Coordinates of C-alpha atoms in Angstrom, one line a residue:
M1 CA 21.7 89.7 122.8
T2 CA 20.3 87.3 119.9
G3 CA 23.2 88.3 117.9
V4 CA 26.0 88.5 120.2
F5 CA 24.1 84.8 121.0
N6 CA 24.8 84.1 117.1
S7 CA 28.1 84.1 116.7
V8 CA 29.6 81.4 117.3
W9 CA 32.9 82.8 120.0
E10 CA 30.4 84.0 122.1
L11 CA 29.1 80.7 122.5
K12 CA 32.6 79.4 123.0
R13 CA 33.7 82.3 125.0
I14 CA 31.1 81.7 127.3
A15 CA 32.0 77.8 127.8
L16 CA 35.6 78.7 128.6
R17 CA 34.2 80.4 131.2
N18 CA 31.9 77.9 132.7
L19 CA 35.6 76.3 133.2
T20 CA 37.4 78.6 135.5
R21 CA 33.1 79.0 137.5
H22 CA 33.7 75.4 138.9
K23 CA 37.5 75.0 139.7
V24 CA 37.1 72.3 141.4
K25 CA 34.7 69.9 139.6
T26 CA 36.7 70.8 136.4
I27 CA 40.2 69.6 137.7
I28 CA 37.9 66.3 139.5
T29 CA 37.2 65.6 135.7
C30 CA 40.3 67.3 134.0
L31 CA 42.2 64.5 136.1
A32 CA 40.4 61.6 135.6
I33 CA 40.5 62.0 131.7
T34 CA 44.3 62.7 132.2
I35 CA 44.9 59.1 134.2
S36 CA 43.1 57.8 131.7
V37 CA 44.6 58.6 128.7
A38 CA 48.1 58.1 130.2
V39 CA 47.3 54.7 131.5
Y40 CA 46.0 54.1 128.2
I41 CA 48.3 54.8 125.9
W42 CA 51.5 52.8 128.2
M43 CA 49.0 50.3 127.8
D44 CA 49.4 50.6 124.6
S45 CA 52.8 51.1 124.0
W46 CA 54.1 48.1 125.9
I47 CA 51.7 45.6 123.8
A48 CA 52.2 47.6 120.9
G49 CA 56.0 46.7 121.6
M50 CA 55.8 43.1 122.3
T51 CA 53.7 42.2 119.4
M52 CA 56.6 43.8 117.3
E53 CA 59.2 42.7 119.3
S54 CA 57.9 39.2 119.6
Q55 CA 56.9 38.9 115.4
R56 CA 60.3 39.8 114.9
N57 CA 62.0 37.4 116.7
I58 CA 59.3 34.7 115.2
I59 CA 60.4 36.4 111.7
N60 CA 63.9 36.2 112.4
Y61 CA 65.2 33.7 114.4
E62 CA 62.7 30.9 114.3
M63 CA 60.1 30.0 111.2
G64 CA 61.7 33.0 108.8
A65 CA 58.5 34.6 107.1
A66 CA 57.1 31.9 105.2
K67 CA 57.9 27.9 104.7
L68 CA 56.9 26.1 101.6
Q69 CA 55.8 22.2 103.0
T70 CA 53.0 19.7 101.8
K71 CA 49.9 20.6 102.7
L72 CA 48.8 18.0 104.4
Y73 CA 52.0 19.4 107.3
F74 CA 50.4 22.6 107.4
D75 CA 47.2 21.1 108.2
K76 CA 48.7 18.4 110.8
K77 CA 51.4 20.9 112.0
D78 CA 50.7 20.0 116.2
D79 CA 51.2 17.1 116.1
M80 CA 54.2 17.9 113.9
P81 CA 53.9 15.0 111.0
A82 CA 57.6 14.1 110.3
Y83 CA 56.4 11.2 107.4
E84 CA 55.3 14.2 105.6
N85 CA 58.2 15.2 103.7
F86 CA 59.4 16.1 100.0
T87 CA 62.7 16.0 97.5
G88 CA 63.7 17.4 95.2
W89 CA 64.3 20.9 97.1
E90 CA 67.5 21.7 96.0
T91 CA 65.9 22.8 93.0
Y92 CA 63.3 24.9 94.8
E93 CA 66.4 26.1 97.2
R94 CA 68.3 27.4 93.8
I95 CA 65.5 29.3 92.1
L96 CA 64.3 31.2 95.3
D97 CA 67.7 32.6 95.2
E98 CA 68.2 34.1 91.7
A99 CA 64.8 35.7 92.8
G100 CA 66.6 37.2 95.7
Y101 CA 65.4 34.6 99.2
N102 CA 66.9 32.8 101.6
A103 CA 65.7 29.1 101.8
A104 CA 67.0 26.5 105.1
P105 CA 65.9 22.9 104.1
R106 CA 65.2 21.3 107.8
Y107 CA 64.0 18.1 108.7
A108 CA 61.8 18.4 112.3
F109 CA 60.5 15.4 114.3
S110 CA 60.4 15.0 118.2
G111 CA 62.1 12.9 120.5
T112 CA 63.4 13.2 123.9
L113 CA 67.0 14.5 124.8
Y114 CA 69.0 11.6 128.1
S115 CA 71.8 13.2 129.3
L116 CA 73.8 11.8 132.2
S117 CA 71.5 13.8 134.5
G118 CA 68.2 13.5 133.2
S119 CA 65.8 13.7 130.0
A120 CA 63.6 16.5 128.3
P121 CA 61.2 16.2 125.4
V122 CA 63.5 18.2 123.1
V123 CA 62.1 18.9 118.9
I124 CA 65.1 19.1 116.3
N125 CA 65.8 20.8 113.7
A126 CA 67.9 18.8 111.2
V127 CA 69.8 21.5 108.7
D128 CA 72.1 23.1 107.0
P129 CA 74.1 25.3 109.5
D130 CA 75.5 27.3 106.5
A131 CA 71.6 27.4 104.8
E132 CA 70.4 28.5 108.2
A133 CA 73.4 31.3 109.0
R134 CA 72.5 32.6 106.2
T135 CA 68.0 32.5 106.8
L136 CA 68.2 32.9 110.6
A137 CA 70.0 35.1 113.2
Y138 CA 70.0 32.7 115.8
T139 CA 73.2 31.5 115.2
S140 CA 75.1 34.4 116.4
Y141 CA 74.0 33.9 119.3
I142 CA 75.5 31.3 121.4
E143 CA 76.3 31.6 125.4
F144 CA 78.5 28.7 125.5
G145 CA 80.8 26.2 122.9
R146 CA 79.9 27.1 119.4
Y147 CA 77.4 26.6 116.9
I148 CA 77.0 23.0 114.6
K149 CA 79.2 22.0 112.0
N150 CA 78.2 20.0 108.9
G151 CA 79.3 16.0 109.2
E152 CA 79.5 15.9 113.4
F153 CA 76.8 13.6 115.8
G154 CA 76.7 17.8 117.1
V155 CA 73.5 18.9 119.2
A156 CA 72.7 22.4 120.1
L157 CA 70.5 22.6 122.4
G158 CA 68.6 25.5 124.2
A159 CA 70.6 27.6 126.8
M160 CA 67.4 27.0 129.7
T161 CA 66.9 22.8 128.7
A162 CA 70.7 22.6 128.8
E163 CA 70.8 24.0 132.3
K164 CA 68.1 21.7 133.1
L165 CA 70.4 18.3 132.2
K166 CA 73.0 19.4 134.0
I167 CA 74.7 19.7 130.2
G168 CA 77.3 22.6 129.0
I169 CA 78.5 25.2 131.4
P170 CA 76.2 26.0 134.2
T171 CA 75.3 29.8 134.4
R172 CA 73.1 29.4 138.4
P173 CA 73.8 26.2 140.1
M174 CA 73.0 25.2 143.0
Q175 CA 77.1 25.3 145.2
R176 CA 75.7 21.0 145.4
D177 CA 75.2 20.6 142.0
L178 CA 78.4 23.4 141.6
E179 CA 80.9 20.9 143.3
E180 CA 79.5 17.5 141.7
L181 CA 80.0 19.7 138.7
I182 CA 83.7 20.1 140.2
A183 CA 84.3 16.1 141.2
T184 CA 83.7 14.6 138.0
A185 CA 85.3 17.5 135.5
A186 CA 88.4 17.7 137.7
P187 CA 88.9 15.5 140.3
D188 CA 92.6 17.5 140.8
Q189 CA 92.6 21.4 142.6
G190 CA 94.0 23.0 140.2
G191 CA 91.1 22.5 138.1
A192 CA 88.6 22.2 141.1
D193 CA 89.8 25.9 142.1
F194 CA 90.2 27.2 139.0
I195 CA 86.0 26.0 138.2
R196 CA 85.5 27.3 142.1
S197 CA 86.2 30.7 141.1
C198 CA 84.3 31.2 138.1
Y199 CA 82.0 31.6 140.5
Q200 CA 80.2 33.4 142.9
P201 CA 76.8 33.1 145.4
M202 CA 74.0 35.2 144.1
Q203 CA 73.4 38.5 145.8
S204 CA 69.7 39.3 144.2
K205 CA 66.8 37.7 145.8
T206 CA 64.4 36.5 143.1
Q207 CA 61.7 38.6 143.3
F208 CA 59.4 35.7 141.9
A209 CA 59.8 33.8 145.0
E210 CA 56.8 32.8 147.4
T211 CA 58.4 34.8 150.3
Q212 CA 61.4 37.0 151.4
A213 CA 63.0 33.9 153.3
Y214 CA 62.4 31.5 150.8
A215 CA 64.6 33.4 148.2
E216 CA 66.9 34.0 150.9
D217 CA 67.8 30.9 151.9
R218 CA 67.7 30.4 148.3
A219 CA 70.0 32.6 147.6
K220 CA 72.3 31.7 150.9
D221 CA 73.3 27.6 148.1
R222 CA 73.1 29.4 144.4
M223 CA 76.0 30.5 142.6
T224 CA 76.0 32.1 139.1
L225 CA 78.8 32.7 137.2
K226 CA 80.7 35.7 137.4
R227 CA 79.7 38.6 134.6
D228 CA 83.2 39.2 133.9
I229 CA 84.6 35.9 133.0
S230 CA 86.9 35.9 130.2
A231 CA 86.6 34.2 126.7
A232 CA 89.6 32.3 127.9
D233 CA 88.6 30.5 130.1
I234 CA 84.9 30.1 129.4
D235 CA 86.2 28.3 126.7
R236 CA 89.1 25.8 129.6
L237 CA 85.6 25.6 131.2
W238 CA 84.2 24.5 129.2
R239 CA 86.9 21.9 127.6
L240 CA 86.4 20.8 131.3
I241 CA 83.2 19.7 131.2
D242 CA 82.8 18.2 127.5
D243 CA 86.3 16.5 128.3
A244 CA 84.5 14.8 131.3
G245 CA 81.9 13.3 128.8
L246 CA 79.3 15.6 131.3
N247 CA 78.0 17.0 126.9
E248 CA 77.6 13.2 126.3
A249 CA 73.8 12.7 124.9
R250 CA 71.4 10.2 123.1
I251 CA 68.4 11.3 121.4
S252 CA 65.1 8.4 121.4
T253 CA 62.8 8.6 118.8
V254 CA 60.5 7.6 116.3
I255 CA 61.4 7.3 112.4
D256 CA 57.8 8.3 110.8
Y257 CA 57.3 6.5 107.4
K258 CA 54.5 6.1 105.2
A259 CA 53.2 2.7 103.0
A260 CA 50.6 1.2 102.2
P261 CA 50.2 -1.3 104.4
D262 CA 49.3 -5.1 102.6
G263 CA 46.5 -5.3 103.9
I264 CA 42.9 -4.0 106.8
R265 CA 41.5 -5.9 108.5
K266 CA 37.4 -5.8 107.7
D267 CA 36.4 -4.8 110.9
K268 CA 39.3 -1.0 110.7
W269 CA 38.1 -0.6 106.7
D270 CA 34.9 0.6 108.0
A271 CA 35.1 2.3 111.3
D272 CA 38.9 4.1 110.5
L273 CA 39.3 4.1 106.6
W274 CA 36.3 4.2 104.4
R275 CA 33.3 5.6 106.4
L276 CA 36.1 9.0 106.5
L277 CA 36.9 9.3 102.5
T278 CA 35.0 11.2 99.9
P279 CA 33.9 9.4 97.5
Q280 CA 37.2 10.0 95.0
E281 CA 38.9 9.0 97.2
Q282 CA 36.7 5.8 97.8
A283 CA 37.1 5.1 93.9
L284 CA 40.9 5.1 94.8
V285 CA 41.4 3.5 97.5
G286 CA 38.9 0.8 96.8
A287 CA 40.7 0.5 93.7
A288 CA 43.6 -0.7 94.9
Y289 CA 42.2 -3.7 97.5
E290 CA 40.0 -6.4 97.1
F291 CA 38.6 -8.3 99.8
D292 CA 39.6 -11.4 100.7
G293 CA 36.5 -13.4 102.3
L294 CA 39.0 -16.3 104.0
T295 CA 41.4 -13.1 106.8
Q296 CA 38.1 -11.3 106.1
A297 CA 40.4 -8.8 105.2
Y298 CA 41.1 -6.1 102.2
L299 CA 44.2 -6.5 100.3
L300 CA 46.5 -4.2 98.5
I301 CA 46.7 -5.7 95.0
E302 CA 47.6 -2.3 93.3
T303 CA 51.7 -2.5 92.1
D304 CA 51.3 1.0 90.0
A305 CA 53.6 3.4 91.8
V306 CA 51.4 7.0 90.9
K307 CA 47.7 5.2 91.9
L308 CA 49.3 4.2 94.9
D309 CA 50.3 7.4 95.8
A310 CA 47.2 8.6 95.9
A311 CA 45.2 6.3 97.2
L312 CA 48.5 6.5 100.5
A313 CA 47.9 10.0 100.5
A314 CA 44.3 9.7 100.7
M315 CA 44.6 7.6 104.2
I316 CA 46.8 10.0 105.6
R317 CA 44.4 12.8 104.9
V318 CA 41.4 10.8 107.6
D319 CA 44.6 9.5 110.0
F320 CA 44.4 5.9 109.7
S321 CA 46.8 5.1 111.6
G322 CA 47.5 2.3 109.6
A323 CA 49.3 3.9 106.1
V324 CA 51.8 5.2 107.9
K325 CA 55.1 3.3 110.1
H326 CA 57.0 3.6 113.2
V327 CA 60.9 2.9 113.3
N328 CA 62.5 3.4 117.0
Q329 CA 65.2 5.1 117.0
V330 CA 68.4 6.1 119.2
I331 CA 71.2 9.0 118.0
D332 CA 74.8 8.8 119.8
V333 CA 75.7 13.0 120.1
K334 CA 77.1 15.7 121.9
V335 CA 76.1 18.7 122.5
V336 CA 78.1 21.2 121.0
G337 CA 77.1 24.3 121.8
L338 CA 73.7 26.0 124.2
V339 CA 71.5 28.3 122.2
N340 CA 71.1 32.0 124.4
S341 CA 68.7 34.6 121.5
P342 CA 66.8 36.8 122.3
D343 CA 63.7 34.5 121.1
P344 CA 62.7 32.2 124.3
F345 CA 61.5 29.0 121.8
N346 CA 65.0 28.5 120.6
N347 CA 66.9 29.1 124.3
Y348 CA 64.1 26.0 125.5
N349 CA 63.2 22.3 124.7
I350 CA 64.6 23.2 121.1
A351 CA 67.7 21.3 119.4
Y352 CA 69.8 22.0 116.6
M353 CA 71.7 19.2 114.2
P354 CA 73.1 18.7 110.8
M355 CA 71.4 17.3 108.4
D356 CA 74.4 15.2 106.7
V357 CA 74.5 12.9 109.1
L358 CA 70.9 11.2 109.4
Q359 CA 70.4 9.7 105.9
D360 CA 71.2 6.4 106.6
E361 CA 69.9 3.7 109.2
A362 CA 72.7 5.6 111.3
G363 CA 69.8 9.0 111.8
M364 CA 66.8 9.5 110.3
M365 CA 67.1 7.3 107.1
L366 CA 66.2 11.1 105.3
E367 CA 67.6 10.2 102.1
G368 CA 67.2 13.6 101.3
H369 CA 63.9 14.4 102.6
V370 CA 62.9 17.9 104.0
T371 CA 59.5 19.0 106.0
E372 CA 60.3 22.2 105.5
L373 CA 62.0 24.9 104.3
I374 CA 62.4 28.5 105.7
I375 CA 62.2 31.7 103.1
R376 CA 63.5 34.8 103.9
D377 CA 64.1 38.5 101.0
K378 CA 67.6 38.7 101.3
E379 CA 68.0 42.0 100.8
L380 CA 65.6 42.9 104.6
G381 CA 68.0 43.1 108.0
A382 CA 66.4 41.7 111.2
A383 CA 63.9 44.9 112.3
D384 CA 62.1 44.4 108.6
M385 CA 58.9 41.8 108.6
N386 CA 55.6 41.4 106.4
S387 CA 57.5 42.6 103.4
K388 CA 54.9 42.3 100.3
K389 CA 58.6 39.8 98.4
E390 CA 57.9 38.2 101.9
S391 CA 53.9 37.2 100.9
P392 CA 52.8 33.6 100.4
A393 CA 51.9 34.9 97.1
A394 CA 54.9 36.9 95.7
I395 CA 57.2 33.5 97.0
R396 CA 54.4 31.4 94.9
A397 CA 54.4 33.3 91.9
A398 CA 58.9 33.6 92.2
L399 CA 58.6 30.1 92.2
D400 CA 56.4 29.3 90.5
A401 CA 57.7 32.1 87.8
G402 CA 61.8 30.5 88.0
L403 CA 60.3 26.4 87.8
A404 CA 58.1 27.4 84.1
R405 CA 61.6 29.5 82.8
Q406 CA 63.2 25.3 83.2
G407 CA 59.8 23.4 82.5
L408 CA 58.5 22.5 86.1
A409 CA 55.8 23.1 87.8
L410 CA 55.9 23.0 92.1
D411 CA 54.5 19.6 93.7
Q412 CA 50.6 20.1 93.4
S413 CA 50.9 18.9 97.4
L414 CA 53.0 21.6 98.2
D415 CA 52.5 25.1 98.8
V416 CA 53.7 28.4 100.8
F417 CA 52.3 29.4 104.1
F418 CA 53.4 32.7 105.9
W419 CA 54.5 32.8 109.5
K420 CA 51.9 33.5 111.0
G421 CA 50.1 30.8 110.6
Y422 CA 52.9 29.0 112.8
A423 CA 52.3 31.8 115.7
E424 CA 48.7 31.0 116.6
D425 CA 49.7 30.7 120.3
Y426 CA 51.3 34.7 120.1
L427 CA 49.2 36.2 118.1
G428 CA 46.0 34.7 120.8
A429 CA 48.4 36.0 123.2
A430 CA 48.5 39.7 121.6
A431 CA 44.8 39.2 120.9
G432 CA 44.2 39.3 124.4
D433 CA 46.7 41.2 125.6
S434 CA 44.5 44.2 123.0
M435 CA 41.3 42.8 124.6
S436 CA 41.9 43.4 128.7
T437 CA 43.7 46.4 127.4
A438 CA 41.0 47.9 125.6
L439 CA 38.4 46.4 128.6
L440 CA 40.7 48.8 131.0
S441 CA 40.8 51.6 127.9
F442 CA 36.5 51.8 128.5
L443 CA 36.5 51.4 132.5
L444 CA 37.9 54.3 133.6
F445 CA 37.1 56.3 130.4
F446 CA 33.3 55.4 131.6
L447 CA 34.6 56.7 134.9
S448 CA 35.9 60.1 133.7
L449 CA 33.1 60.3 132.3
F450 CA 30.7 59.4 134.2
G451 CA 32.5 62.4 136.0
I452 CA 31.9 65.0 132.7
S453 CA 28.3 63.8 133.2
N454 CA 28.3 64.5 136.6
T455 CA 29.9 67.5 136.4
M456 CA 27.7 68.9 133.4
L457 CA 24.7 67.9 135.9
L458 CA 25.3 69.8 138.5
A459 CA 26.4 72.4 136.8
I460 CA 23.0 72.5 135.0
L461 CA 21.4 72.2 138.8
E462 CA 23.1 75.0 140.0
R463 CA 22.6 77.6 136.7
T464 CA 19.1 76.9 136.4
K465 CA 18.3 80.1 137.1
E466 CA 20.6 81.7 135.0
I467 CA 20.0 79.0 131.8
G468 CA 16.1 80.7 132.1
M469 CA 17.5 84.3 131.8
M470 CA 20.0 83.3 129.0
R471 CA 16.5 81.4 127.7
A472 CA 14.2 84.9 128.3
M473 CA 17.1 87.4 126.3
G474 CA 17.2 85.6 123.3
M475 CA 19.5 82.3 123.4
T476 CA 17.4 79.1 121.7
D477 CA 17.9 75.6 123.1
G478 CA 20.2 74.6 120.4
Q479 CA 22.1 77.3 121.9
M480 CA 22.4 76.6 125.2
V481 CA 23.0 73.0 124.3
F482 CA 25.9 74.0 122.2
I483 CA 27.4 76.0 124.5
Y484 CA 27.9 72.5 127.5
M485 CA 29.0 70.6 124.6
M486 CA 31.4 72.9 124.0
E487 CA 32.1 73.1 127.8
A488 CA 32.8 69.6 128.4
A489 CA 34.9 69.3 124.6
F490 CA 36.8 71.5 126.6
L491 CA 37.4 69.6 129.1
G492 CA 37.6 66.0 127.4
L493 CA 41.1 68.0 125.4
L494 CA 42.1 70.1 128.1
G495 CA 42.4 66.2 130.1
S496 CA 43.6 64.2 126.8
L497 CA 45.5 67.3 126.3
L498 CA 47.3 66.0 129.5
G499 CA 47.2 62.5 129.6
I500 CA 49.2 62.4 125.9
A501 CA 52.3 64.5 127.4
L502 CA 51.7 62.0 131.0
G503 CA 51.4 59.2 128.5
C504 CA 54.7 59.8 126.9
L505 CA 56.8 60.5 129.7
L506 CA 55.9 57.7 131.3
N507 CA 56.9 55.6 127.7
I508 CA 60.0 56.9 127.5
P509 CA 61.9 54.7 130.1
M510 CA 59.9 52.2 129.1
I511 CA 60.8 52.2 125.1
N512 CA 64.3 52.5 125.8
Y513 CA 64.8 50.2 128.7
G514 CA 61.7 48.2 129.5
F515 CA 62.0 45.6 132.5
D516 CA 63.2 43.2 132.8
F517 CA 60.9 39.2 133.1
S518 CA 63.7 37.4 132.0
E519 CA 63.8 35.8 136.5
M520 CA 59.8 35.2 135.8
L521 CA 60.2 33.7 132.1
E522 CA 62.7 31.0 132.8
Q523 CA 60.3 29.9 135.9
M524 CA 58.3 29.8 133.2
E525 CA 60.4 28.4 130.8
G526 CA 59.5 30.5 128.7
N527 CA 55.6 29.9 127.5
M528 CA 54.4 33.5 128.4
G529 CA 52.8 34.2 125.1
Y530 CA 54.7 36.5 124.0
R531 CA 58.4 35.0 121.8
I532 CA 60.3 37.7 124.2
A533 CA 63.2 36.5 126.4
G534 CA 64.2 38.9 128.9
N535 CA 63.2 42.8 129.1
F536 CA 59.9 43.3 127.7
R537 CA 59.7 47.2 125.7
G538 CA 57.5 49.8 124.3
A539 CA 56.7 51.6 121.2
W540 CA 55.8 54.2 119.5
N541 CA 52.4 54.2 118.5
L542 CA 51.9 57.5 117.3
P543 CA 48.1 56.5 115.6
T544 CA 46.6 55.5 119.7
I545 CA 48.8 58.7 120.8
I546 CA 46.7 60.4 118.9
G547 CA 43.2 58.4 118.6
S548 CA 42.6 58.6 122.1
G549 CA 43.0 62.6 122.8
V550 CA 40.4 62.8 119.7
A551 CA 38.5 59.8 121.1
A552 CA 38.5 61.8 124.3
T553 CA 37.7 65.4 122.9
V554 CA 34.5 63.7 121.1
I555 CA 33.1 61.3 123.9
S556 CA 33.8 63.9 126.9
S557 CA 31.8 66.4 124.1
L558 CA 28.8 63.9 123.5
M559 CA 28.8 63.0 127.0
A560 CA 26.6 66.6 128.1
F561 CA 24.6 66.4 125.3
F562 CA 21.8 64.3 127.4
P563 CA 21.5 66.2 130.5
T564 CA 21.5 69.7 128.4
R565 CA 19.1 68.6 126.6
R566 CA 16.4 67.0 129.6
A567 CA 17.2 70.7 131.1
T568 CA 16.2 72.8 128.5
K569 CA 12.4 71.0 128.3
T570 CA 12.3 72.7 131.6
S571 CA 10.0 75.6 131.1
I572 CA 11.4 79.0 131.4
T573 CA 9.3 80.4 133.9
E574 CA 9.8 77.3 136.2
S575 CA 14.5 77.7 135.8
L576 CA 13.6 81.9 136.8
R577 CA 11.7 80.4 140.3
F578 CA 14.5 77.7 141.2
E579 CA 16.3 78.5 143.8

């Protein structure tokens, strides 16, 4: 008999037979494991899909794979320090083009956009339209109107912000707003009838309204642009709105530029500047100023441009307010198109306008300055990302090599920064959701494993006499532990296989169709962490699918060790007397 027990296959056969002897417990435990594995696979697929799509949208529609900027701008990027800009970008753009990269210059600044109906804070990206179209894909997602052109004070505005400001073609106006539009844009009967023919009452009720009654009341007053409206009718509707002046807007902003102050009061010098400087910076700034006892102020005496720039850079680093000048500016513009891209970031408080019209006093006094170069590999498609060629190190190496061939070097104030440095909100949301998924999965696994442990404990109690007999016949404690661990492993394997099958079945519609959260995103103004405008789709994650099955099997087996080990501590005689 000992020889039989020494056969691994015989021990496995006994473990399998034990499963069939306790069918109810086996089914319940397998069901718990199945649900745990399936839910984990489904949730991981959803989060993986949102994460992957968000990354693609950030790179393709928002900021490219990397940016060339000043180091100080990157350090203060949340404040959008437009005064941290640089010139000579044309040389960098040409070198990057030769190295196989698209590069788009930008000057980003913030302001307030005023329409005839309201106002909204916006971030304005002054761009080269042709370079933008080569580098980023959002230019292909103009919902109404057209994209901007050089030489015009035109703006392409996020469609959701335009809807709030009643600019352009409204897609879901209230009935009273539609009548106001008709009264302004089409006072004649023919135009009024045409505009009304473009809309229909909203049919579906919002699933995110507070109550069903509230949703029904809104539905009665809400109109929607017809889905089957022709392109010719869209163009005619846009012209009516544009001719009525409803696309006219005004940008109120501030031009920031760096300039060393002519004088600094002693109290500000001591409290806001000197104590924050490093010893090296104190030497630079101290040499640029001289204390005047009569005025109790430090007066600027440095005239050398290089030394003055070094002192100014030290002041900027410590956020000394006197080193940045502010000039209020108002720019009259016309909204020529509405952006509605797969990245919600572009659809809200973002506007694009040509850089060339902002060079002098009528614009932002750019004088050839930009705040960044957006960079992407020419050979990569929309689905490609995180290529080694698009890493900051590879881009910097290409720049350095190209500049060296011309006997030049990259300005020491500049560097290449990866897109992840600008997507901290998205990365934080993705990490938080991954943690939530892991926590939920742990709880589900815990319940499953508790069931396995309970099943093993009950099985051992019910078969105490049988265990004693088998031990009396020569089965060792190690073999007993092996049998029950194998029994639990079979439970885990069966449950995980069923869970994988169920999880994959749940994933198929999730990946092919997803869930439409566009209405909820609209009410949240696109601020959901993830850069997805509407449909949330899943993604196949083979390592997770396989890993969840392996983990469930291994952990299930380990959960049987302790109750079995405890049972083997009972003497054989006590086991045989057990009733």
